[in-house]
PDB file of C-alpha atoms and ligand atoms in Angstrom:
ATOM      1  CA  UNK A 137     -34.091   1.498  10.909  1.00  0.00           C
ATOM      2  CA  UNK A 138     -32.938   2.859   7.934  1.00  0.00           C
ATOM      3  CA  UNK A 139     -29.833   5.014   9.927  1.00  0.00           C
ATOM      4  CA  UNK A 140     -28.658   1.047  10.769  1.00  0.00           C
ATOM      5  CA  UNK A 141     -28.468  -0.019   7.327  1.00  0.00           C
ATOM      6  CA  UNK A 142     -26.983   3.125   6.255  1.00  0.00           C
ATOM      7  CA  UNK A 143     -23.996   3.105   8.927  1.00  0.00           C
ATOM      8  CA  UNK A 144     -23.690  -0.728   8.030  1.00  0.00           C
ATOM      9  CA  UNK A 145     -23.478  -0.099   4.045  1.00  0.00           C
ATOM     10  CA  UNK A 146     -20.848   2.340   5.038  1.00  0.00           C
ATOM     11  CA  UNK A 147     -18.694   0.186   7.463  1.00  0.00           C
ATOM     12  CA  UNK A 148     -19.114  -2.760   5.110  1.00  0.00           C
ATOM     13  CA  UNK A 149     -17.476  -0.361   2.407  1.00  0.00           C
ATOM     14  CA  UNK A 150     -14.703   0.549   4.309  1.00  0.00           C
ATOM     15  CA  UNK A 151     -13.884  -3.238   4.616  1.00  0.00           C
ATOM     16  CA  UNK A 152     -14.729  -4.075   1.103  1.00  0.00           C
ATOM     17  CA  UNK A 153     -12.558  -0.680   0.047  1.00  0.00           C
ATOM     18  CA  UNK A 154      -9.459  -2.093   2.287  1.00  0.00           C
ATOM     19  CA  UNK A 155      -9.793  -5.590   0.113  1.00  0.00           C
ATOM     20  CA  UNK A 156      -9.918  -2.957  -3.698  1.00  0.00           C
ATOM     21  CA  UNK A 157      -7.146  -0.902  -2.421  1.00  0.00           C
ATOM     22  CA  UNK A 158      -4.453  -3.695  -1.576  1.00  0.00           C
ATOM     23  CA  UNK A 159      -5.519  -5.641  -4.637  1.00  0.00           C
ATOM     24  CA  UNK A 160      -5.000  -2.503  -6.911  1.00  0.00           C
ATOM     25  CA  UNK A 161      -2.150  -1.845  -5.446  1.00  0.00           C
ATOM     26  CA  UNK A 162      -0.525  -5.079  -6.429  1.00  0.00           C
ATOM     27  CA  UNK A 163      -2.017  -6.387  -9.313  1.00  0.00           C
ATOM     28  CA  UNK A 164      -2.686  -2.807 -11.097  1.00  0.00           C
ATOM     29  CA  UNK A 165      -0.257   0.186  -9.564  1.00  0.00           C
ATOM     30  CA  UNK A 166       2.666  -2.640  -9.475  1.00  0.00           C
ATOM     31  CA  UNK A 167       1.501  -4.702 -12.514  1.00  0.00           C
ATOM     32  CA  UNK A 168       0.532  -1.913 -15.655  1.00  0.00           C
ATOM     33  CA  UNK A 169       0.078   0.789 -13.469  1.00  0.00           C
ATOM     34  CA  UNK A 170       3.418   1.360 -12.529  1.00  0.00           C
ATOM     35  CA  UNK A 171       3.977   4.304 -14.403  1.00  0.00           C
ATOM     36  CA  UNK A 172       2.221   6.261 -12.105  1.00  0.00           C
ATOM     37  CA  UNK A 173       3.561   4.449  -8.790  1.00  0.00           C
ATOM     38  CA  UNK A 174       6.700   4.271  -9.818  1.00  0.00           C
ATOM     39  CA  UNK A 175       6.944   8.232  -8.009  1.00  0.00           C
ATOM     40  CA  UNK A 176       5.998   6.686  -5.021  1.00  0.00           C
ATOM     41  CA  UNK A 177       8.514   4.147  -4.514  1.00  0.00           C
ATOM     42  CA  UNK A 178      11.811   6.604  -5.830  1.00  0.00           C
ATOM     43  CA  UNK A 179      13.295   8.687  -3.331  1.00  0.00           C
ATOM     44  CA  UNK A 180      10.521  11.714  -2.522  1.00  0.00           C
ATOM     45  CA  UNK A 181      10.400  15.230  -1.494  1.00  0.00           C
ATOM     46  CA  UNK A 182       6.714  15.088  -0.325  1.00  0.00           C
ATOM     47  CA  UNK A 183       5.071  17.467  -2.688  1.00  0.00           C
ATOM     48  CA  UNK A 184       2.977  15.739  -5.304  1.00  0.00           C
ATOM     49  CA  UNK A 185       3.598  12.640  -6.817  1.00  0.00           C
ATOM     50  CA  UNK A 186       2.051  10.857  -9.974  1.00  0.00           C
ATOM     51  CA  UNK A 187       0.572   8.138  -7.538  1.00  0.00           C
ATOM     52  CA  UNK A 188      -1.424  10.758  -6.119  1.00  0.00           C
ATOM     53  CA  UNK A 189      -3.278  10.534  -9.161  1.00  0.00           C
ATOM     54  CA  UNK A 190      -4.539   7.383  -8.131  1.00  0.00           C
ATOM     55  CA  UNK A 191      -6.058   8.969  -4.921  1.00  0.00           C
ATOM     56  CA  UNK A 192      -7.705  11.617  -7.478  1.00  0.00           C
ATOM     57  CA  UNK A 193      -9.619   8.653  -9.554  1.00  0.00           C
ATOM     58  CA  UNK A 194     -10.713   7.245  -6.191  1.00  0.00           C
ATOM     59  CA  UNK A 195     -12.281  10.565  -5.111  1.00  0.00           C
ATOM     60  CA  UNK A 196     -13.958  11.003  -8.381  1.00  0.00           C
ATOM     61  CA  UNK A 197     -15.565   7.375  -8.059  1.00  0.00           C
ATOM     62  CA  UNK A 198     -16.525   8.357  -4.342  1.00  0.00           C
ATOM     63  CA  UNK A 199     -18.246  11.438  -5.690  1.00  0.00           C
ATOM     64  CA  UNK A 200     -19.966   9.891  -8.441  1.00  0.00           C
ATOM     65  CA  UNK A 201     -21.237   7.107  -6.102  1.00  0.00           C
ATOM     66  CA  UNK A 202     -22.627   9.878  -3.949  1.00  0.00           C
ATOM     67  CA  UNK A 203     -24.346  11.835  -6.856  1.00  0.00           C
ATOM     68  CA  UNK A 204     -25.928   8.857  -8.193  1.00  0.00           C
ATOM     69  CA  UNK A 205     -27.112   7.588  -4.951  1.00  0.00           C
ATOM     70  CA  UNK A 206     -28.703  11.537  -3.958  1.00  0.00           C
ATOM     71  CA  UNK A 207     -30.337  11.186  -7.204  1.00  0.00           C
ATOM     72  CA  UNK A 208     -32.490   8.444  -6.416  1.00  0.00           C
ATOM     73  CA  UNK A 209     -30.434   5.333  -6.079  1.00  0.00           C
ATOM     74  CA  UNK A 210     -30.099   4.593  -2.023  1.00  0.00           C
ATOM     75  CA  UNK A 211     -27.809   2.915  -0.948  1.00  0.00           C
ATOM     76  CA  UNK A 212     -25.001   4.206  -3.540  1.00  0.00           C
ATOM     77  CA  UNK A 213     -24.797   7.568  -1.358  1.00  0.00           C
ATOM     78  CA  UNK A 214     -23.438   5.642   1.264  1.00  0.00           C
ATOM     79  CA  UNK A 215     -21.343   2.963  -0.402  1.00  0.00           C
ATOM     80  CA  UNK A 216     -19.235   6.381  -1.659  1.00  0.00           C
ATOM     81  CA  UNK A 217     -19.679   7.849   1.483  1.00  0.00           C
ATOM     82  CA  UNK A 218     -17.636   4.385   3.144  1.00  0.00           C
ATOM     83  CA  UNK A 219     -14.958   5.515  -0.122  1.00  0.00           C
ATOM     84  CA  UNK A 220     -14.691   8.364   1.570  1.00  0.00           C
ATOM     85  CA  UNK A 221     -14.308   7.299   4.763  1.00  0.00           C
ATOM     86  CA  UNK A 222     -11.855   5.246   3.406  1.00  0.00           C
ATOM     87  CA  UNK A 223      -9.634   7.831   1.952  1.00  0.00           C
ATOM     88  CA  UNK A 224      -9.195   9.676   5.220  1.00  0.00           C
ATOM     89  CA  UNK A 225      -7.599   6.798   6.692  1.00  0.00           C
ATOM     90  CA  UNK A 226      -5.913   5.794   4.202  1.00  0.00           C
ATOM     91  CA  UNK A 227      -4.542   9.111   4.002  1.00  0.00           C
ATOM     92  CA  UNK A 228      -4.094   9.366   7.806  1.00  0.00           C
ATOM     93  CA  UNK A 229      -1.888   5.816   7.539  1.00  0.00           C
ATOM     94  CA  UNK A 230      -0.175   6.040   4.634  1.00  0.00           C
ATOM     95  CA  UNK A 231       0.754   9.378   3.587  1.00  0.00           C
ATOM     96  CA  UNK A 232       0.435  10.839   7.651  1.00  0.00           C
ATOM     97  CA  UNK A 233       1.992   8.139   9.735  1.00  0.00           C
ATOM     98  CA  UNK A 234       3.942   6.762   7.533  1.00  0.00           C
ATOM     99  CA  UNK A 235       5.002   8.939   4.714  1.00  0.00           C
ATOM    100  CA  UNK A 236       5.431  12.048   7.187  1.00  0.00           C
ATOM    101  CA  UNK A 237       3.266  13.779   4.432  1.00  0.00           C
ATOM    102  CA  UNK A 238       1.895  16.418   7.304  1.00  0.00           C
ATOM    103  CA  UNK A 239       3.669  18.468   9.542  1.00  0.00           C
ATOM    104  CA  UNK A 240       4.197  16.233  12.472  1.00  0.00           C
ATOM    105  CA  UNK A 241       6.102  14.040  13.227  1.00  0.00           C
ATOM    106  CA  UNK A 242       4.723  10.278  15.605  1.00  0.00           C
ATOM    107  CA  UNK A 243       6.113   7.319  14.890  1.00  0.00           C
ATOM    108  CA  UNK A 244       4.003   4.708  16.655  1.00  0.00           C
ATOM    109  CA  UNK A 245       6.116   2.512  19.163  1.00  0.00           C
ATOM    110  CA  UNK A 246       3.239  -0.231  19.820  1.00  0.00           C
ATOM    111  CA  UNK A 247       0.233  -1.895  19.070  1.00  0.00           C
ATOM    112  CA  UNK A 248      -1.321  -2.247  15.904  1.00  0.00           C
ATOM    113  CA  UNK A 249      -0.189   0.939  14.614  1.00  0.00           C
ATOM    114  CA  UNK A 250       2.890  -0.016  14.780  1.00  0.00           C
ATOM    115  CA  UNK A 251       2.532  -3.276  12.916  1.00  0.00           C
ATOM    116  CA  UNK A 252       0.744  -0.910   9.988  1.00  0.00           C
ATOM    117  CA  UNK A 253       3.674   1.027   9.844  1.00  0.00           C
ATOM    118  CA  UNK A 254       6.538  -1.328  10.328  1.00  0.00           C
ATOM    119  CA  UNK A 255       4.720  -3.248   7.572  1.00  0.00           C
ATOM    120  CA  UNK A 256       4.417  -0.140   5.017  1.00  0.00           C
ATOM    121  CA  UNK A 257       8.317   0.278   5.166  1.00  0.00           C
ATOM    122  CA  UNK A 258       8.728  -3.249   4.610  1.00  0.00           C
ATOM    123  CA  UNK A 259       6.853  -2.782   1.196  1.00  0.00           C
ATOM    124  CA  UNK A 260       9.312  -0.153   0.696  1.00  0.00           C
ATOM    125  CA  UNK A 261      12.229  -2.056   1.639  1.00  0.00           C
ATOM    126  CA  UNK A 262      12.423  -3.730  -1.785  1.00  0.00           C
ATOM    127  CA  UNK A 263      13.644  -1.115  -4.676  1.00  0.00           C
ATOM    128  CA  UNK A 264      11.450  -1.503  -7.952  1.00  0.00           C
ATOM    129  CA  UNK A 265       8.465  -2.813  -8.767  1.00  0.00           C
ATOM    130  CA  UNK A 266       8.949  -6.829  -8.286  1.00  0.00           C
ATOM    131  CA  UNK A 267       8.775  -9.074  -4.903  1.00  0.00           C
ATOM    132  CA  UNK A 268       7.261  -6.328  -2.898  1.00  0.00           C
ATOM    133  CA  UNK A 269       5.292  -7.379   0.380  1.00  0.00           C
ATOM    134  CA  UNK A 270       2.607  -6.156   2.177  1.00  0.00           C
ATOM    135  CA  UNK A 271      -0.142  -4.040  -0.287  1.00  0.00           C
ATOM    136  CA  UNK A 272      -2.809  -3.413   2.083  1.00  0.00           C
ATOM    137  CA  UNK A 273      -2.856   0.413   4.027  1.00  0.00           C
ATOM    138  CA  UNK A 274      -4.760  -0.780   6.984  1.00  0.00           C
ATOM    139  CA  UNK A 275      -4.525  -4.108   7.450  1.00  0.00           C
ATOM    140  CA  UNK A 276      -1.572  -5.650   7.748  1.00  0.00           C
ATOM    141  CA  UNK A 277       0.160  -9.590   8.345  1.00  0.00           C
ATOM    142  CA  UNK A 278       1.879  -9.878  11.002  1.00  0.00           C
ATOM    143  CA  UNK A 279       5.618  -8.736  10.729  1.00  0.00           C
ATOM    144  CA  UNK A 280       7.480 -11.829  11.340  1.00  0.00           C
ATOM    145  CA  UNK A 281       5.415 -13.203   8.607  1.00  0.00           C
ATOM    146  CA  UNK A 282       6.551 -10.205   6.266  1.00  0.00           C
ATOM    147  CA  UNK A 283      10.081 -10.946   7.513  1.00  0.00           C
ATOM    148  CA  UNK A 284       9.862 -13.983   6.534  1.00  0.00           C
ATOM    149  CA  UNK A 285       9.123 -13.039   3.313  1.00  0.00           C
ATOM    150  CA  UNK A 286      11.723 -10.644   2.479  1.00  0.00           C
ATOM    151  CA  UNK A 287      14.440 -12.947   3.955  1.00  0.00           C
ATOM    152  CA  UNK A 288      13.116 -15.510   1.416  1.00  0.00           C
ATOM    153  CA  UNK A 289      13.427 -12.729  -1.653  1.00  0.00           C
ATOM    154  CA  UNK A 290      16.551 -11.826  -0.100  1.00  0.00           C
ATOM    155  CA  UNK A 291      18.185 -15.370  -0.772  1.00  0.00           C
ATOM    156  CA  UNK A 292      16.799 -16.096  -3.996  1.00  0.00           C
ATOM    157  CA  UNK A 293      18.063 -12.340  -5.367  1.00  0.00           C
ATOM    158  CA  UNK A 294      21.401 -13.927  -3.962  1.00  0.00           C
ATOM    159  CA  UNK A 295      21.120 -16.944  -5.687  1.00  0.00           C
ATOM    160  CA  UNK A 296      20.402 -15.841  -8.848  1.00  0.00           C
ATOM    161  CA  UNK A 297      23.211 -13.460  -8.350  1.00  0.00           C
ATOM    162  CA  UNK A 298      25.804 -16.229  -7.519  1.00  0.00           C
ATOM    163  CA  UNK A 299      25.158 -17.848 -10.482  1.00  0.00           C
ATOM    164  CA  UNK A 300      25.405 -14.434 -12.791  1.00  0.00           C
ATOM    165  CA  UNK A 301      29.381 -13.763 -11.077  1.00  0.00           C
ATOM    166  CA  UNK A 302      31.215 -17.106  -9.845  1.00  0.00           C
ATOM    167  CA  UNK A 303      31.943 -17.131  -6.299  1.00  0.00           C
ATOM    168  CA  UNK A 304      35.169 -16.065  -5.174  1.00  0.00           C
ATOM    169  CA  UNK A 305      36.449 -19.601  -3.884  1.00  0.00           C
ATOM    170  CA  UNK A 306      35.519 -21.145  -7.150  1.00  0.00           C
ATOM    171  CA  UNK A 307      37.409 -18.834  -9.053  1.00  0.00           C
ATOM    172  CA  UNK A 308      40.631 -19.641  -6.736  1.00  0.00           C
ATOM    173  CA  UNK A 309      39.530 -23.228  -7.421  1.00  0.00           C
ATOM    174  CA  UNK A 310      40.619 -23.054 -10.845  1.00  0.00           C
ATOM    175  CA  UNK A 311      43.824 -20.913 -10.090  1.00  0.00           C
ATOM    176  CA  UNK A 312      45.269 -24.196  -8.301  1.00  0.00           C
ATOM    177  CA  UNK A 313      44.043 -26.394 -10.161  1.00  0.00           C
ATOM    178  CA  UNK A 314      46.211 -24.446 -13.451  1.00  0.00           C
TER     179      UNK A 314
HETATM  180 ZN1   ZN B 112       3.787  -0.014  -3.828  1.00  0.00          ZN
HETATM  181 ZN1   ZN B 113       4.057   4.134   0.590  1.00  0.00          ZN
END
């Protein structure tokens, strides 16, 4: 029974990974991580980026996890293992699918892949670091939800513009009224 538990631990950390990776990503690589992330979100040529780093400290916790756990301390083999696992997909998502990071070139045009990608741009849809949506890499809200969103950030990032420059009928406003 042991194979069950193992391929359990590993699914479970796939999950549990999925829950890490969209937290980091918004509370760490767009909170004081930025420095690093900021690559990712500038205009790219697809070579390496400084976010890739963060990829890099993954591995080396997925290979750590797996050293310590071949050394004696089951189940950690196969909670880096589900890291692992992890990575590839994440890879295959974000940097593949979505990022074009590989040599070819499919767009998904339905299903759920589609809603992972559609989603992805969205987070990219907003320039800097602020009022982003959408931090997970392979789950995703649903997009009218993350429409919603941006429409909302949209308007307020209007608002708070409007009140920076007067609007152009106020200004005439005070033309006639001279
Ligand atoms: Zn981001
Ligand atoms: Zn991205």
């Amino acid at each position: 029974m042991l194979w069950l538990w193992n391929t359990l631990i590993l699914l479970a950390s796939v999950v549990v990974m999925e829950g890490v990776a969209a937290l980091s990503h918004k509370y760490i690589m767009h909170g004081w991580g930025w420095g690093w992330h900021l690559s990712h979100h500038e205009p790219h040529d697809g070579k390496f980026e400084l976010n890739d780093l963060y990829a890099v400290v993954f591995m080396f916790m997925a290979i750590a996890l797996i050293y310590i756990g071949v050394n004696g301390y089951w189940p950690l083999q196969w909670i880096g293992a589900g890291v692992t696992l992890y990575g590839v997909l994440y890879f295959m998502v974000h940097d593949g699918l979505v990022h074009q990071r590989w040599p070819f070139r499919y767009i998904p045009r339905k299903g759920y892949l589609k809603r992972l990608y559609m989603a992805h741009r969205m987070h990219h849809a907003v320039r800097g670091r602020e009022g982003c949506v959408s931090f997970g890499f392979l789950y995703a809200p649903p997009l009218h939800k993350l429409q919603a969103a941006l429409r909302q950030r949209h308007k307020s990032v209007n608002a708070d513009a409007a009140t920076i420059t007067p609007p152009q009928d106020a200004t005439s406003g005070r033309v006639k009224r001279e």
